[in-house]
Amino acid sequence: MQTIVGHMEARRRLARAVASGQVSHAYLFTGPESIGKTALALDFARLLECERPDLTTGDPCGECSSCRTIAHSNHPDVTLVEAAEGKRLLGVDTVREVAHLANLTPSAGRWRIFIIPAAEAMTPNTVNALLKTLEEPPPGVVLMLTSAEPETLLPTLISRCQSVPLQPLSAAEVTRALIERWGMDATAAHELAVLANGRIGWAVRAMEHPEMREERRQQLAQMLTLTAASRDERIRAAAALAADGDTARRALELWTLWWRDVTLAACGATHLTSEGAPRAEAERQGRALGPQRAEAFLRALLAAKVALDTNANPRLTFEVLLLDLPHLAAAPGRR
Amino acid sequence: MKLTCKQQDLAKGLSIVSHAVSTRTTLPILSHILVATEGDAVRLSATNLEIGITCRVPANVKEEGTTTVPARLFTDFVNSLPPAGVDLALQPESQSLKVSGQRSQATIRGMDPSEFPSIPAAEGSETPVILDAKELREMIAQTTFAAATDDARPVFTGVLARVHGGELIFAAADSFRLAVRRTALPGEAADGDVLIPARTLGELAKILPAEGVVRMVVTPNRNQVLFEAEVDDVRLVSNLISGQFPNFEAIVPKGAATRATLDATQFRQAAKTASLFARDSANIVKLKVDAGENDGMTPGIITLQATAEEVGDATTTVDAAVDGKGLEIIFNVKYLTDVLGVIDTPEVALELNLPSQPGVVKPIGDLHDKYTYVIMPMHSTR
Ligand SMILES: [Zn+2]
């Protein structure tokens, strides 16, 4: 049975909780998109329901009926709570159903587990419907929330969950997993890992979709040059990016990862920058801008994401954003 | 798997298990029905995240086997076949079930049956509670309506099933009323409480056979309750509600200062009439109990009065034999029509103390000691 990629420290911590009988009734897995938060929650659910777990390593057996049915999303006590088809936000009815089921005893296993990915995609109403279950959890219920934007969650929600912060995987971890588990050759695996920025989920999807890799290569190149671009070039870029909502979202996500690195570099914390994107360029931009300007633009990026999520006009959002983008001379040898 | 059965039997079995097919599940296997040979029958099973239902359909089994099929598609197809023999044949390599009726046949793709949640059986359990199907249905009808329908207080969405002192007690309540139905058990049964979702018992009532023995068993881990009817070997298993039901005995008034005996049909009709006028005024109906005279000439009378603001009012009287003094009390009329709708004895008793204290409705006759309905009075708004 294959365990999930990386996150060893978090897995050990969760295994200790199971071994010592100190399982919390609610967990919040945080960290950037596609680094395996939901996969880790499912892995934890398997460990809890497994009939023969190895509690020293934190590995579920992978063979018992609980392990198999969870792997195929068929376990009656493990529910992956997702927004209705075609909806971005989790509906209040869906969460009421969770609250209802949480009051019932488990069918097969010891626990009733609800995994709620992207907890930030809940309206205040939806959160309210969940709060009672969080405040007075029925025995045997474990809620597992994940979020890439925990700072946007209601404090009442955060305070009732045990936090499990996760980091992007190292490029080495992603490379190794791509080689060992998905049979990629070493060069291709390394190249993909660089584009992935520590997001194994993205790497696996991109493996089957060359167009994802290509788009990212272009976005990466564009991002590196945009700081040196003229006003007109920026407005043209904004129009192109805003033409398609999903592309726009992915670009924002990539830029956020990049500006995280620039900000870290500006603060001198280069050991924390991801190995994915070109490190030297992040350091150069960070040094040139200084921490305050770098962080200000990082905040502008996060605000733009919130605006897009609440249906702001994409083109306007991008124009404002790109005009806010600090201006820097091109790196020597670029353009 | 290779078998032949009758279309009518198969359709009936599917209509029974379809009560447990999930309508909005995210688990792929739960939109399927498990089809498995069992001796000279085929067993159908369906389950959602709350209940599971399984039953046996007589069949001529030539080859054993198990598979699952998508519930809707399979049921609709079987229902479209004429009443004649139906052949089921499984191609194990592709997990496809070939279904052949008189003029049409279909191949339906299934899923790995080993992932279908198992539905326990009563067999082997130490002391099942033995019930009569007819009485069980009555017990369900007389209690479930009193349970709450929203999840604000989860324990109130359930019916307490208590085995104690050779009796089975069903109790359901919301904040304003309580229904308690008991029955004596024939054999020995281990004492214990479980809290069964009222919704589950509603489904059980729909699929119970008209008569025959029904066994009730709590699974060893006390997570599920199982009802197993002998006819068609229909089984329903349900998850339970976690939590402690309040001590309902304490809510039942110990005596009655005023006790009225009424004709059930008249009382029901009077309550219905009052409810028409109470609809727009929070269902308020005033009951005026007149004790009458002890001379044997002036009988007791109960007057039901409801007022619809701006529309009018209605007054209906019901003859009553009244013990004790007269009084006026206000009830939510829906709580009266609800209970009068599930009592079928000719006469009922209404027991009251003070206008601010709960009233009790009971059937008169054999059921008198078996059924108690407690209803909280409302406060006068004027
Ligand atoms: Zn296992």
XYZ file of C-alpha atoms and ligand atoms in Angstrom:
718
model
C 0.000 0.000 0.000
C 1.349 3.383 -0.943
C 1.226 6.071 1.637
C 0.923 9.688 0.664
C 3.919 11.710 -0.488
C 5.772 13.712 2.144
C 4.332 15.428 5.230
C 6.171 12.959 7.458
C 6.167 15.179 10.521
C 2.407 15.770 10.396
C 1.747 12.070 9.833
C 3.869 11.113 12.828
C 2.066 13.637 14.977
C -1.356 12.297 13.925
C -0.247 8.701 14.497
C 0.861 9.624 18.029
C -2.585 11.090 18.704
C -4.233 7.834 17.604
C -1.790 5.692 19.594
C -2.346 7.683 22.765
C -6.109 7.833 22.316
C -6.039 11.613 22.037
C -7.801 12.096 18.747
C -9.227 15.574 18.508
C -12.772 16.068 17.218
C -11.706 18.631 14.609
C -8.574 19.255 12.559
C -7.659 22.055 10.192
C -5.029 21.160 7.573
C -3.505 24.329 6.153
C -1.016 25.050 3.386
C -0.874 26.090 -0.303
C -3.113 24.565 -2.971
C -2.435 21.045 -4.248
C 0.243 20.056 -1.739
C -1.815 17.103 -0.482
C -3.970 18.482 2.351
C -7.037 16.441 1.415
C -4.843 13.430 0.663
C -3.372 13.706 4.162
C -6.869 14.007 5.683
C -7.934 10.848 3.820
C -4.742 9.125 4.937
C -5.574 10.080 8.526
C -9.153 8.790 8.062
C -7.697 5.478 6.859
C -5.452 5.316 9.897
C -8.407 5.943 12.226
C -10.711 3.380 10.616
C -8.089 0.757 9.736
C -8.558 -2.566 11.462
C -4.812 -3.285 11.685
C -2.919 0.019 11.646
C 0.798 0.322 12.347
C 0.752 3.060 14.929
C 4.525 3.389 15.136
C 4.828 4.436 11.493
C 1.313 5.845 11.150
C 0.611 3.553 8.214
C -2.822 2.033 7.683
C -2.636 -1.632 6.638
C -4.037 -0.922 3.176
C -5.722 -4.296 2.964
C -8.607 -4.443 5.412
C -12.088 -3.621 4.178
C -11.956 -0.152 5.764
C -8.730 0.706 3.948
C -10.061 -0.566 0.628
C -13.446 1.121 0.850
C -11.923 4.449 1.882
C -9.522 4.252 -1.058
C -12.539 3.869 -3.369
C -14.655 6.502 -1.565
C -17.058 3.758 -0.496
C -16.705 3.809 3.283
C -20.091 4.638 4.836
C -18.523 6.487 7.774
C -16.022 8.582 5.821
C -17.648 11.406 3.913
C -15.825 13.771 1.603
C -17.984 16.884 1.732
C -17.894 18.785 -1.531
C -19.838 21.606 -3.129
C -22.676 20.506 -5.374
C -21.750 20.016 -9.015
C -21.087 23.277 -10.793
C -20.943 25.256 -7.541
C -17.854 26.882 -6.096
C -19.231 27.353 -2.582
C -20.334 24.661 -0.179
C -24.125 24.838 0.195
C -25.804 25.258 3.549
C -27.971 22.198 2.848
C -24.885 20.056 2.341
C -23.508 21.164 5.682
C -26.862 20.652 7.429
C -26.778 17.081 6.144
C -23.311 16.728 7.688
C -24.643 18.047 10.999
C -27.511 15.567 10.798
C -25.305 12.576 9.989
C -22.835 13.595 12.694
C -25.524 12.878 15.282
C -25.760 9.261 14.171
C -23.579 6.398 15.318
C -21.037 5.049 12.791
C -22.099 2.173 10.515
C -18.964 0.135 10.111
C -16.083 1.664 11.982
C -15.311 3.447 15.197
C -15.521 6.973 13.852
C -17.741 9.106 11.715
C -15.391 11.258 9.682
C -16.257 14.294 7.566
C -13.575 15.796 5.339
C -14.348 19.322 4.198
C -11.757 20.523 1.654
C -11.380 24.252 1.001
C -13.133 25.361 4.178
C -12.776 28.976 3.056
C -15.423 28.235 0.418
C -18.182 28.432 3.028
C -20.514 31.370 3.484
C -21.075 32.623 7.069
C -24.451 30.844 6.964
C -22.814 27.578 6.054
C -20.219 27.980 8.793
C -23.022 28.616 11.280
C -24.692 25.365 10.287
C -21.425 23.598 11.080
C -20.583 25.420 14.302
C -22.910 23.441 16.553
C -21.275 20.192 15.470
C -17.875 21.789 16.135
C -18.930 23.148 19.518
C -20.694 20.052 20.818
C -19.220 17.234 18.784
C -21.131 13.976 19.221
C -18.873 11.148 20.403
C -16.884 9.472 17.631
C -17.141 12.363 15.194
C -13.982 13.751 13.586
C -14.189 16.780 11.288
C -11.222 17.412 9.005
C -11.144 20.792 7.310
C -8.527 21.918 4.838
C -7.738 25.426 3.705
C -5.175 27.191 1.569
C -6.360 30.495 3.012
C -6.824 29.958 6.732
C -6.488 33.704 7.314
C -9.892 34.179 5.674
C -11.641 31.692 7.989
C -13.841 32.852 10.850
C -11.922 32.849 14.152
C -14.694 30.783 15.789
C -14.018 28.082 13.237
C -10.237 28.133 13.677
C -10.362 28.155 17.470
C -12.320 24.900 17.548
C -9.943 22.975 15.312
C -6.557 21.546 16.006
C -4.267 23.093 13.419
C -2.039 20.935 11.204
C 0.114 23.326 9.164
C 1.635 21.786 6.027
C 4.455 23.103 3.847
C 4.945 22.683 0.105
C 6.997 19.560 -0.521
C 10.630 19.964 -1.426
C 11.512 19.690 -5.124
C 13.495 16.586 -4.192
C 10.430 14.941 -2.608
C 8.288 15.727 -5.637
C 10.998 14.509 -8.023
C 11.467 11.266 -6.122
C 7.721 10.583 -5.964
C 7.329 11.236 -9.682
C 10.135 8.806 -10.453
C 9.249 6.086 -7.964
C 5.483 6.119 -8.050
C 4.585 7.467 -11.427
C 7.516 6.018 -13.346
C 8.799 9.282 -14.859
C 12.381 9.494 -16.026
C 14.677 11.580 -13.865
C 15.086 14.605 -16.156
C 11.376 14.997 -16.865
C 10.568 14.490 -13.178
C 12.986 17.198 -12.124
C 11.715 19.632 -14.727
C 8.107 19.028 -13.662
C 9.013 19.356 -9.986
C 10.508 22.788 -10.655
C 7.288 23.937 -12.299
C 5.219 22.390 -9.493
C 6.561 24.586 -6.658
C 6.185 21.754 -4.168
C 2.604 20.989 -5.138
C 2.514 17.260 -5.762
C -1.172 17.321 -6.694
C -0.466 19.794 -9.474
C 2.513 17.771 -10.695
C 0.431 14.605 -10.962
C -2.307 16.375 -12.893
C 0.208 18.144 -15.128
C 1.877 14.829 -15.898
C -1.153 13.826 -17.935
C -1.820 17.299 -19.301
C 1.116 18.760 -21.238
C -0.934 21.923 -21.818
C -0.852 22.575 -18.043
C 2.933 22.407 -18.091
C 3.118 24.666 -21.111
C 0.763 27.245 -19.631
C 2.796 27.313 -16.456
C 6.080 27.690 -18.324
C 4.637 30.680 -20.144
C 3.154 32.196 -17.006
C 6.468 31.776 -15.228
C 8.318 33.503 -18.064
C 5.713 36.260 -18.232
C 5.879 36.805 -14.492
C 9.635 37.191 -14.596
C 9.384 39.940 -17.226
C 6.232 41.790 -16.129
C 8.019 43.884 -13.498
C 10.060 45.418 -16.305
C 7.110 45.798 -18.679
C 5.637 49.149 -19.762
C 2.180 50.334 -18.783
C 0.726 49.379 -22.172
C 2.253 45.946 -22.043
C 0.782 45.415 -18.588
C -2.722 46.405 -19.708
C -2.473 44.047 -22.668
C -1.340 41.264 -20.350
C -4.244 41.982 -17.987
C -6.758 41.712 -20.847
C -5.274 38.416 -22.009
C -5.240 36.948 -18.504
C -8.778 38.074 -17.681
C -10.193 36.446 -20.818
C -10.529 33.106 -19.087
C -11.433 32.761 -15.412
C -9.582 29.542 -14.730
C -6.358 30.694 -16.401
C -6.598 33.923 -14.430
C -6.981 32.032 -11.182
C -3.999 29.819 -11.914
C -1.862 32.824 -12.842
C -2.784 34.521 -9.572
C -1.893 31.390 -7.669
C 1.502 31.145 -9.364
C 2.219 34.817 -8.772
C 1.288 34.452 -5.120
C 3.777 31.614 -4.734
C 6.388 33.689 -6.549
C 5.803 36.841 -4.514
C 5.922 34.792 -1.355
C 9.468 33.892 -2.415
C 10.313 37.483 -3.369
C 9.032 38.702 0.025
C 10.962 36.012 1.875
C 14.094 36.899 -0.093
C 13.554 40.591 0.652
C 13.557 39.702 4.352
C 16.738 37.725 3.897
C 14.984 34.411 4.537
C 16.301 32.785 1.364
C 16.480 29.377 3.068
C 12.649 29.380 3.115
C 12.110 30.151 -0.554
C 10.879 27.274 -2.655
C 13.312 25.466 -4.862
C 10.893 25.522 -7.751
C 11.026 28.947 -9.317
C 14.343 30.538 -10.281
C 15.782 31.430 -6.929
C 18.339 33.950 -8.079
C 15.722 36.113 -9.772
C 13.503 36.055 -6.665
C 16.457 37.167 -4.587
C 17.365 39.928 -7.038
C 13.791 41.287 -7.090
C 13.483 40.964 -3.330
C 16.685 42.876 -2.692
C 15.729 45.582 -5.176
C 12.267 46.141 -3.658
C 12.783 45.674 0.042
C 10.394 43.840 2.398
C 7.685 46.518 2.576
C 7.022 46.892 -1.134
C 7.283 43.154 -1.716
C 4.812 42.406 1.042
C 2.446 45.149 -0.117
C 2.209 43.539 -3.523
C 1.739 40.090 -1.984
C -1.236 41.529 -0.104
C -2.577 43.049 -3.313
C -2.436 39.579 -4.861
C -4.390 38.032 -1.995
C -6.961 40.836 -2.235
C -7.304 40.202 -5.972
C -7.984 36.535 -5.300
C -10.722 37.406 -2.806
C -12.171 39.886 -5.326
C -12.276 37.248 -8.071
C -13.888 34.747 -5.696
C -16.622 37.252 -4.960
C -17.311 37.817 -8.651
C -15.424 41.064 -9.217
C -14.820 41.995 -12.860
C -11.689 39.979 -13.782
C -10.318 42.468 -16.290
C -10.576 45.424 -13.917
C -9.114 43.361 -11.102
C -6.092 42.427 -13.211
C -5.549 45.934 -14.550
C -5.515 47.376 -11.042
C -3.232 44.598 -9.908
C -0.758 44.945 -12.748
C -0.600 48.714 -12.406
C 0.210 48.133 -8.716
C 3.003 45.767 -9.686
C 6.316 47.413 -8.731
C 8.501 48.519 -11.614
C 11.983 47.070 -11.830
C 14.638 47.132 -14.492
C 14.961 43.843 -16.332
C 17.533 41.441 -15.054
C 20.724 41.521 -17.059
C 20.412 39.073 -19.921
C 16.598 39.063 -19.932
C 14.205 40.626 -22.490
C -24.677 -16.100 -10.833
C -27.466 -17.612 -12.837
C -31.061 -17.614 -11.714
C -34.667 -17.233 -12.701
C -37.320 -15.441 -10.687
C -40.727 -13.894 -11.226
C -40.866 -10.300 -12.405
C -43.607 -9.554 -9.832
C -41.504 -10.886 -6.944
C -38.414 -9.035 -8.105
C -40.324 -5.777 -8.547
C -41.838 -6.128 -5.066
C -38.428 -6.766 -3.518
C -36.957 -3.780 -5.322
C -39.776 -1.543 -4.137
C -38.967 -2.593 -0.556
C -35.214 -2.011 -0.681
C -35.567 1.190 -2.708
C -36.624 2.897 0.537
C -32.953 2.813 1.513
C -31.430 3.857 -1.796
C -29.546 7.038 -1.315
C -30.798 9.990 -3.304
C -27.933 12.379 -2.696
C -24.933 10.383 -1.696
C -21.355 10.963 -2.678
C -20.487 7.279 -2.221
C -20.744 5.562 -5.603
C -21.583 2.151 -4.164
C -24.619 3.490 -2.303
C -26.489 4.241 -5.503
C -26.294 0.522 -6.204
C -28.320 -2.465 -5.052
C -26.519 -5.585 -3.906
C -27.838 -8.723 -5.631
C -26.726 -12.007 -4.078
C -27.935 -15.578 -4.292
C -28.886 -17.152 -0.964
C -30.098 -20.750 -1.009
C -33.187 -20.883 -3.205
C -33.599 -17.130 -3.245
C -31.921 -13.950 -4.311
C -31.241 -11.321 -1.670
C -31.543 -7.642 -2.555
C -29.900 -5.012 -0.333
C -29.724 -1.236 -0.408
C -28.258 1.190 2.054
C -27.674 4.890 2.549
C -25.706 6.554 5.313
C -28.571 6.095 7.797
C -30.433 2.890 7.060
C -29.995 -0.353 5.173
C -32.809 -2.574 3.897
C -32.557 -6.096 2.582
C -35.122 -8.735 1.579
C -35.342 -12.141 -0.088
C -36.993 -12.875 -3.404
C -37.775 -16.533 -4.249
C -35.692 -17.725 -7.192
C -34.582 -20.801 -9.046
C -30.831 -20.560 -8.524
C -28.655 -22.464 -10.982
C -25.356 -20.853 -10.116
C -24.401 -18.823 -7.072
C -22.968 -15.347 -7.246
C -22.996 -11.757 -6.022
C -22.864 -8.378 -7.733
C -24.195 -4.845 -7.511
C -26.305 -2.949 -10.040
C -27.243 0.735 -10.291
C -30.489 0.952 -8.318
C -32.512 3.322 -10.466
C -31.666 1.732 -13.780
C -32.196 -1.841 -12.590
C -35.482 -1.017 -10.816
C -36.870 0.942 -13.757
C -35.907 -1.811 -16.183
C -37.462 -4.592 -14.079
C -40.628 -2.516 -13.655
C -40.854 -2.137 -17.429
C -40.919 -5.902 -17.955
C -44.186 -7.861 -18.271
C -45.163 -10.168 -15.380
C -43.308 -13.309 -16.374
C -40.025 -15.031 -15.666
C -36.846 -12.944 -15.452
C -33.372 -14.437 -15.917
C -30.363 -12.926 -14.193
C -26.910 -13.981 -15.352
C -23.635 -12.485 -14.162
C -20.562 -12.211 -16.330
C -17.970 -12.087 -13.563
C -15.042 -10.827 -15.711
C -16.902 -7.644 -16.587
C -19.052 -7.528 -13.408
C -22.059 -7.138 -15.747
C -25.497 -8.513 -15.035
C -27.536 -9.727 -17.964
C -31.230 -9.255 -17.221
C -33.597 -11.062 -19.580
C -37.349 -10.581 -19.492
C -39.966 -11.903 -21.862
C -39.215 -9.586 -24.781
C -36.351 -7.385 -23.706
C -32.962 -7.916 -22.247
C -30.297 -5.634 -20.869
C -26.738 -5.819 -19.662
C -26.066 -3.694 -16.618
C -22.573 -2.915 -15.354
C -22.009 -3.346 -11.611
C -19.330 -2.649 -9.006
C -17.157 -4.819 -6.775
C -19.719 -6.291 -4.346
C -17.136 -6.713 -1.578
C -17.264 -2.962 -1.008
C -20.983 -2.946 -0.303
C -21.578 -2.090 3.381
C -22.659 -5.241 5.184
C -26.112 -5.468 6.721
C -26.119 -7.536 9.925
C -28.604 -10.333 10.699
C -30.413 -11.152 13.944
C -29.188 -14.731 13.726
C -26.866 -15.605 16.569
C -27.775 -12.639 18.723
C -28.617 -13.688 22.272
C -31.944 -12.139 23.107
C -33.858 -10.557 20.288
C -36.972 -8.616 21.242
C -39.937 -10.446 19.712
C -42.651 -8.186 18.328
C -45.823 -8.488 16.309
C -45.685 -6.637 12.978
C -49.166 -5.161 13.367
C -48.541 -3.853 16.861
C -45.080 -2.541 15.931
C -46.629 -0.534 13.119
C -49.142 0.903 15.576
C -46.384 1.766 18.066
C -44.512 3.606 15.344
C -47.595 5.514 14.218
C -48.436 6.520 17.783
C -45.004 7.926 18.636
C -42.969 9.114 15.626
C -45.233 12.084 14.869
C -44.295 13.604 18.237
C -40.575 13.687 17.414
C -38.959 16.924 16.274
C -38.194 17.252 12.569
C -35.332 19.761 12.791
C -31.874 18.974 14.069
C -31.698 21.790 16.623
C -31.839 19.224 19.427
C -30.804 15.926 17.881
C -32.127 13.634 20.640
C -35.631 14.899 19.926
C -35.433 13.661 16.332
C -35.306 10.132 17.674
C -37.665 7.661 19.310
C -36.352 6.167 22.529
C -36.714 2.375 22.449
C -36.351 1.085 25.992
C -36.468 -2.545 27.043
C -37.159 -2.651 30.740
C -38.939 -5.036 33.099
C -40.361 -7.267 30.371
C -41.708 -4.291 28.418
C -40.718 -2.439 25.272
C -41.336 1.287 25.508
C -41.275 3.737 22.596
C -41.083 7.391 23.624
C -40.841 10.468 21.411
C -40.934 14.119 22.341
C -40.286 17.631 21.256
C -40.324 20.638 23.568
C -44.126 20.717 23.788
C -45.335 17.130 23.824
C -44.475 13.545 24.612
C -45.885 10.282 23.266
C -45.211 7.031 25.131
C -46.326 3.622 23.882
C -45.505 0.407 25.685
C -46.067 -3.264 25.083
C -45.444 -6.373 27.134
C -42.805 -8.690 25.702
C -43.484 -12.406 25.424
C -40.012 -13.774 26.106
C -36.946 -12.635 27.955
C -35.083 -9.607 26.713
C -32.038 -7.778 27.980
C -32.756 -4.322 29.391
C -31.334 -1.338 27.545
C -32.037 1.930 25.724
C -31.417 2.942 22.133
C -32.382 6.143 20.363
C -33.723 5.350 16.868
C -34.146 8.139 14.288
C -37.886 8.760 13.849
C -37.286 8.916 10.080
C -35.982 5.326 10.213
C -39.095 4.053 11.990
C -41.213 5.851 9.403
C -39.457 3.883 6.659
C -39.798 0.677 8.673
C -43.571 1.139 8.953
C -43.762 1.410 5.161
C -41.991 -1.880 4.490
C -43.224 -4.055 7.371
C -45.384 -6.977 6.283
C -49.064 -6.880 7.342
C -48.483 -9.430 10.064
C -46.056 -11.955 11.488
C -43.130 -11.909 13.850
C -40.551 -9.117 13.847
C -37.312 -9.426 15.796
C -35.533 -6.344 17.113
C -31.829 -6.582 17.922
C -29.157 -4.079 18.885
C -25.762 -4.892 17.329
C -23.012 -5.874 19.796
C -21.189 -2.536 19.385
C -24.525 -0.811 20.138
C -24.141 1.322 17.007
C -27.088 -0.056 15.077
C -30.536 -1.496 15.601
C -31.906 -4.235 13.378
C -35.535 -5.130 12.670
C -36.058 -8.472 10.974
C -39.469 -9.613 9.734
C -40.084 -13.293 9.105
C -42.209 -12.670 6.019
C -39.888 -12.272 2.977
C -37.043 -12.073 5.513
C -37.179 -8.287 5.279
C -34.504 -6.608 7.382
C -33.955 -2.980 8.184
C -30.837 -1.827 9.982
C -30.429 1.716 11.230
C -27.752 3.829 12.792
C -28.694 5.295 16.138
C -28.688 8.820 17.477
C -25.852 9.565 19.885
C -27.027 11.235 23.045
C -29.192 10.859 26.104
C -32.970 11.059 25.885
C -34.443 13.097 28.768
C -36.076 11.307 31.672
C -39.551 11.306 30.158
C -41.232 9.574 33.119
C -40.765 12.776 35.092
C -42.828 14.711 32.537
C -45.897 12.479 32.825
C -48.331 13.963 35.417
C -48.880 11.635 38.325
C -52.615 12.208 38.837
C -55.501 14.226 37.448
C -57.734 16.742 39.202
C -60.101 16.613 36.240
C -60.731 13.574 34.115
C -63.031 13.683 31.113
C -64.125 10.765 28.955
C -65.129 11.696 25.410
C -66.321 10.041 22.259
C -63.174 9.869 20.144
C -64.890 10.602 16.824
C -66.693 13.674 18.178
C -63.564 14.997 19.830
C -61.538 14.469 16.630
C -64.171 16.275 14.569
C -64.383 19.155 17.032
C -60.609 19.563 17.060
C -60.536 19.539 13.268
C -63.207 22.243 13.080
C -61.352 24.374 15.617
C -58.096 23.936 13.712
C -59.632 25.587 10.617
C -60.113 28.774 12.597
C -56.914 28.493 14.630
C -54.667 28.345 11.589
C -53.963 32.056 11.537
C -53.623 32.482 15.280
C -50.724 30.193 16.195
C -53.069 27.174 16.367
C -54.486 28.391 19.659
C -57.636 26.635 20.821
C -59.319 27.143 24.179
C -60.820 24.094 25.884
C -63.500 24.826 28.434
C -64.337 21.834 30.619
C -67.783 21.975 32.258
C -68.220 19.315 34.891
C -72.034 19.344 34.676
C -74.182 18.477 37.693
C -74.132 15.404 39.836
C -77.890 15.011 39.354
C -77.521 12.712 36.385
C -79.518 15.205 34.262
C -76.845 17.746 33.328
C -73.968 16.017 31.566
C -70.474 17.419 31.312
C -69.486 19.364 28.234
C -66.171 20.347 26.667
C -66.214 23.456 24.517
C -63.493 24.033 21.913
C -63.118 27.619 20.864
C -60.864 29.065 18.189
C -60.630 32.595 16.882
C -59.310 33.695 13.533
C -58.523 37.402 13.753
C -60.512 39.401 11.206
C -62.287 36.296 9.925
C -64.402 34.956 12.697
C -64.507 32.331 15.363
C -65.833 28.848 15.918
C -67.197 27.044 18.933
C -67.835 23.311 19.049
C -69.057 21.279 21.990
C -68.455 17.644 22.822
C -70.343 15.666 25.473
C -68.081 14.352 28.179
C -68.300 12.405 31.398
C -66.283 14.609 33.730
C -64.768 13.629 37.068
C -63.519 16.572 39.104
C -63.884 20.313 38.717
C -64.218 22.366 35.562
C -61.403 24.493 34.087
C -60.181 26.310 31.003
C -56.941 25.447 29.270
C -55.281 26.483 26.006
C -53.613 24.006 23.654
C -51.955 24.041 20.265
C -54.772 22.375 18.341
C -52.355 20.628 15.979
C -51.042 18.657 18.933
C -54.604 17.495 19.603
C -55.486 16.583 16.009
C -52.157 14.722 15.682
C -52.847 12.411 18.609
C -56.542 11.929 17.848
C -55.466 10.800 14.386
C -53.504 7.841 15.763
C -55.939 6.589 18.414
C -58.642 4.282 17.101
C -60.491 3.320 20.278
C -64.126 4.550 20.474
C -63.435 6.665 23.541
C -60.551 8.750 24.817
C -59.714 10.260 28.186
C -58.505 13.815 28.731
C -56.750 14.314 32.064
C -56.027 17.802 33.381
C -54.771 19.503 36.521
C -54.172 23.267 36.282
C -54.337 25.529 33.195
C -50.584 25.948 33.455
C -49.839 22.239 33.785
C -49.557 19.596 31.086
C -52.617 17.646 29.991
C -52.772 13.964 29.114
C -54.672 12.186 26.333
C -55.186 8.421 26.596
C -57.228 5.832 24.759
C -59.879 4.029 26.780
C -60.084 0.259 26.728
C -57.332 -2.313 26.166
C -54.828 0.339 25.184
C -55.449 2.538 28.216
C -52.311 1.523 30.066
C -50.216 1.218 26.917
C -50.431 4.716 25.494
C -49.907 8.115 27.095
C -49.720 11.438 25.314
C -48.631 14.502 27.256
C -49.259 17.970 25.864
C -48.007 21.280 27.251
C -50.617 24.037 27.522
C -50.041 27.425 25.897
C -50.196 30.694 27.784
C -53.160 32.883 27.197
C -52.193 35.811 25.008
C -55.005 38.022 26.168
Zn -6.487 -1.307 7.099
